[in-house]
Amino acid sequence: MNATAKGGEPAFVIVTGMSGAGRSTAAKALEDLGWFVIDNLPPGMLFSLAEEVGRAKLAADKVAAVVDVRSLAFTSDLNVAIEELEGRGVGVRVVFLEAGDEELVRRFENVRRPHPLQGEGRLVDGIARERGILRDVRANADLVIDTSSLNVHELRHKIVAFFGGEDRPGLRINVVSFGYKYGMPVDADLVIDCRFLPNPHWVPELRPMNGLDAPVRDYVLNQPGAKQFLDAYEEVLGIVAAGYSREGKGYATLAVGCTGGKHRSVAMAEQLAGRLRDRQMEVQVSHRDVGRE
């Protein structure tokens, strides 16, 4: 990642998010990539860290701080710290790790630890309290990663994909196919609905296949409106990507959905990813719900 603010100023990354969503895994992955990472840093010490980075002559675009919510003044402290840093010419990029309530409960129960904010209440009370405190931080984050369906190895892979190519400039796009019946990806910046196309599920010979198989791909792409939709949305994405880059957004998640996330969304996601690569964009593709039925 080339973590620079608009105008070329040095910047560093803040990793935050829900407790149990994988902050420690993300931090370890960054360390393995050669980043200098400070864990559990209070927001009020971010500026001191930036000053120390300058004194130590560390590469500012490979420094990260992991910040959690245990401070009751977390949101205000973090916002003040970011404003102070940016006022001194240091750009900040915020990475937010998210997960669903049920998955967070399962993770805490597996390790038999209380949530840091549950106090005398229930585990779900702590999660709800933390989610409320972090609402604005999540809304303003530069990158949101939903780890609900990821194991530690898959999360590490995502971190490496986002931050391992620091010499590659420009916007990085994660294209993910999904099925609406399993819920929309919570980290999506843009959502495309492919349910206007006929469903290969109702074609007996295509039903066992998925959108990566040539017969399904050809069936989907030959439907009326499919090519026109791809042409139009490619142009839209070009405009959006240019705007994101101007605003300093380094990452975007494009979610492509159909009913089950097996046929139409997979084929269309692959096509859009290929078109974006042809525009010299850095793209990674994943198919969240293939094999889930």
Short mmCIF file of N, CA, C and O in Angstrom, two decimals, residues 47-93:
data_model
loop_
_atom_site.label_atom_id
_atom_site.label_comp_id
_atom_site.label_asym_id
_atom_site.label_seq_id
_atom_site.Cartn_x
_atom_site.Cartn_y
_atom_site.Cartn_z
N PHE A 47 -0.48 10.99 17.66
CA PHE A 47 0.42 12.04 17.19
C PHE A 47 1.85 11.81 17.69
O PHE A 47 2.82 12.06 16.96
N SER A 48 1.97 11.32 18.92
CA SER A 48 3.31 10.99 19.43
C SER A 48 3.97 9.92 18.58
O SER A 48 5.17 9.97 18.31
N LEU A 49 3.16 8.94 18.15
CA LEU A 49 3.69 7.91 17.27
C LEU A 49 4.17 8.51 15.96
O LEU A 49 5.26 8.18 15.48
N ALA A 50 3.39 9.43 15.39
CA ALA A 50 3.78 10.06 14.13
C ALA A 50 5.09 10.83 14.29
O ALA A 50 5.97 10.78 13.42
N GLU A 51 5.24 11.53 15.42
CA GLU A 51 6.48 12.25 15.66
C GLU A 51 7.66 11.30 15.80
O GLU A 51 8.76 11.57 15.29
N GLU A 52 7.44 10.17 16.48
CA GLU A 52 8.51 9.19 16.66
C GLU A 52 8.90 8.56 15.33
O GLU A 52 10.08 8.29 15.09
N VAL A 53 7.91 8.33 14.48
CA VAL A 53 8.20 7.81 13.14
C VAL A 53 9.14 8.75 12.39
O VAL A 53 10.11 8.33 11.75
N GLY A 54 8.86 10.05 12.50
CA GLY A 54 9.72 11.03 11.84
C GLY A 54 11.12 11.04 12.42
O GLY A 54 12.12 11.09 11.67
N ARG A 55 11.24 10.96 13.75
CA ARG A 55 12.57 11.00 14.38
C ARG A 55 13.37 9.75 14.04
O ARG A 55 14.58 9.81 13.83
N ALA A 56 12.66 8.60 13.97
CA ALA A 56 13.36 7.34 13.69
C ALA A 56 13.59 7.12 12.20
O ALA A 56 14.22 6.15 11.80
N LYS A 57 13.04 8.04 11.39
CA LYS A 57 13.19 7.96 9.93
C LYS A 57 12.65 6.64 9.38
O LYS A 57 13.23 6.03 8.49
N LEU A 58 11.52 6.20 9.96
CA LEU A 58 10.85 5.01 9.43
C LEU A 58 10.05 5.40 8.19
O LEU A 58 9.66 6.55 8.02
N ALA A 59 9.80 4.43 7.31
CA ALA A 59 8.97 4.69 6.14
C ALA A 59 7.53 4.89 6.61
O ALA A 59 6.88 3.96 7.09
N ALA A 60 7.01 6.11 6.50
CA ALA A 60 5.71 6.44 7.06
C ALA A 60 4.58 5.67 6.40
O ALA A 60 3.50 5.54 6.97
N ASP A 61 4.81 5.17 5.18
CA ASP A 61 3.75 4.43 4.52
C ASP A 61 3.75 2.96 4.89
O ASP A 61 3.02 2.16 4.32
N LYS A 62 4.57 2.57 5.88
CA LYS A 62 4.55 1.19 6.37
C LYS A 62 4.50 1.17 7.89
O LYS A 62 5.15 0.36 8.54
N VAL A 63 3.72 2.07 8.46
CA VAL A 63 3.53 2.14 9.90
C VAL A 63 2.03 2.04 10.18
O VAL A 63 1.22 2.68 9.53
N ALA A 64 1.67 1.19 11.14
CA ALA A 64 0.27 1.00 11.49
C ALA A 64 0.10 0.99 13.00
O ALA A 64 0.99 0.55 13.74
N ALA A 65 -1.04 1.49 13.46
CA ALA A 65 -1.39 1.46 14.87
C ALA A 65 -2.72 0.74 15.02
O ALA A 65 -3.68 1.05 14.32
N VAL A 66 -2.76 -0.25 15.94
CA VAL A 66 -4.00 -0.97 16.23
C VAL A 66 -4.65 -0.29 17.42
O VAL A 66 -4.05 -0.19 18.50
N VAL A 67 -5.86 0.20 17.22
CA VAL A 67 -6.55 0.98 18.25
C VAL A 67 -7.87 0.29 18.57
O VAL A 67 -8.65 -0.02 17.67
N ASP A 68 -8.13 0.05 19.86
CA ASP A 68 -9.40 -0.58 20.21
C ASP A 68 -10.26 0.38 21.01
O ASP A 68 -9.90 1.52 21.26
N VAL A 69 -11.44 -0.10 21.42
CA VAL A 69 -12.50 0.76 21.91
C VAL A 69 -12.57 0.83 23.43
O VAL A 69 -13.51 1.38 23.97
N ARG A 70 -11.59 0.33 24.13
CA ARG A 70 -11.72 0.25 25.58
C ARG A 70 -11.79 1.61 26.27
O ARG A 70 -12.34 1.73 27.35
N SER A 71 -11.27 2.63 25.62
CA SER A 71 -11.42 3.99 26.15
C SER A 71 -12.85 4.46 25.90
O SER A 71 -13.35 4.41 24.78
N LEU A 72 -13.54 4.95 26.95
CA LEU A 72 -14.92 5.43 26.79
C LEU A 72 -14.99 6.65 25.89
O LEU A 72 -16.02 6.94 25.29
N ALA A 73 -13.90 7.39 25.78
CA ALA A 73 -13.86 8.57 24.91
C ALA A 73 -13.25 8.22 23.56
O ALA A 73 -12.77 9.08 22.85
N PHE A 74 -13.33 6.94 23.19
CA PHE A 74 -12.64 6.44 21.99
C PHE A 74 -12.95 7.28 20.76
O PHE A 74 -12.06 7.75 20.08
N THR A 75 -14.25 7.44 20.44
CA THR A 75 -14.62 8.10 19.19
C THR A 75 -14.11 9.52 19.14
O THR A 75 -13.49 9.95 18.16
N SER A 76 -14.37 10.29 20.20
CA SER A 76 -13.92 11.69 20.20
C SER A 76 -12.41 11.76 20.20
O SER A 76 -11.82 12.58 19.49
N ASP A 77 -11.75 10.90 20.98
CA ASP A 77 -10.29 10.91 21.02
C ASP A 77 -9.70 10.58 19.65
O ASP A 77 -8.74 11.21 19.21
N LEU A 78 -10.29 9.58 18.97
CA LEU A 78 -9.76 9.19 17.67
C LEU A 78 -9.98 10.28 16.65
O LEU A 78 -9.09 10.61 15.86
N ASN A 79 -11.18 10.87 16.63
CA ASN A 79 -11.45 11.95 15.69
C ASN A 79 -10.52 13.14 15.91
O ASN A 79 -10.00 13.73 14.95
N VAL A 80 -10.30 13.49 17.16
CA VAL A 80 -9.40 14.61 17.48
C VAL A 80 -7.98 14.28 17.03
O VAL A 80 -7.28 15.12 16.44
N ALA A 81 -7.54 13.04 17.30
CA ALA A 81 -6.18 12.64 16.91
C ALA A 81 -6.00 12.69 15.40
O ALA A 81 -4.97 13.16 14.90
N ILE A 82 -6.99 12.20 14.65
CA ILE A 82 -6.90 12.22 13.19
C ILE A 82 -6.87 13.65 12.68
O ILE A 82 -6.08 14.01 11.79
N GLU A 83 -7.72 14.51 13.23
CA GLU A 83 -7.73 15.91 12.81
C GLU A 83 -6.40 16.58 13.10
O GLU A 83 -5.88 17.36 12.28
N GLU A 84 -5.80 16.27 14.25
CA GLU A 84 -4.51 16.85 14.60
C GLU A 84 -3.42 16.38 13.64
O GLU A 84 -2.61 17.17 13.16
N LEU A 85 -3.44 15.10 13.33
CA LEU A 85 -2.44 14.55 12.41
C LEU A 85 -2.57 15.18 11.04
O LEU A 85 -1.58 15.60 10.43
N GLU A 86 -3.79 15.24 10.52
CA GLU A 86 -3.98 15.80 9.19
C GLU A 86 -3.69 17.28 9.17
O GLU A 86 -3.22 17.81 8.15
N GLY A 87 -3.93 17.96 10.30
CA GLY A 87 -3.57 19.37 10.39
C GLY A 87 -2.07 19.61 10.34
O GLY A 87 -1.61 20.69 9.96
N ARG A 88 -1.30 18.60 10.71
CA ARG A 88 0.17 18.69 10.65
C ARG A 88 0.73 18.08 9.36
O ARG A 88 1.92 17.88 9.24
N GLY A 89 -0.17 17.76 8.40
CA GLY A 89 0.30 17.25 7.12
C GLY A 89 0.52 15.76 7.06
O GLY A 89 1.15 15.26 6.13
N VAL A 90 0.01 15.02 8.06
CA VAL A 90 0.15 13.56 8.06
C VAL A 90 -1.19 12.94 7.67
O VAL A 90 -2.19 13.14 8.34
N GLY A 91 -1.21 12.21 6.57
CA GLY A 91 -2.44 11.55 6.15
C GLY A 91 -2.68 10.29 6.94
O GLY A 91 -1.74 9.61 7.34
N VAL A 92 -3.93 9.97 7.18
CA VAL A 92 -4.30 8.79 7.96
C VAL A 92 -5.28 7.96 7.15
O VAL A 92 -6.21 8.50 6.55
N ARG A 93 -5.06 6.65 7.14
CA ARG A 93 -6.00 5.72 6.52
C ARG A 93 -6.53 4.79 7.61
O ARG A 93 -5.74 4.21 8.35
#
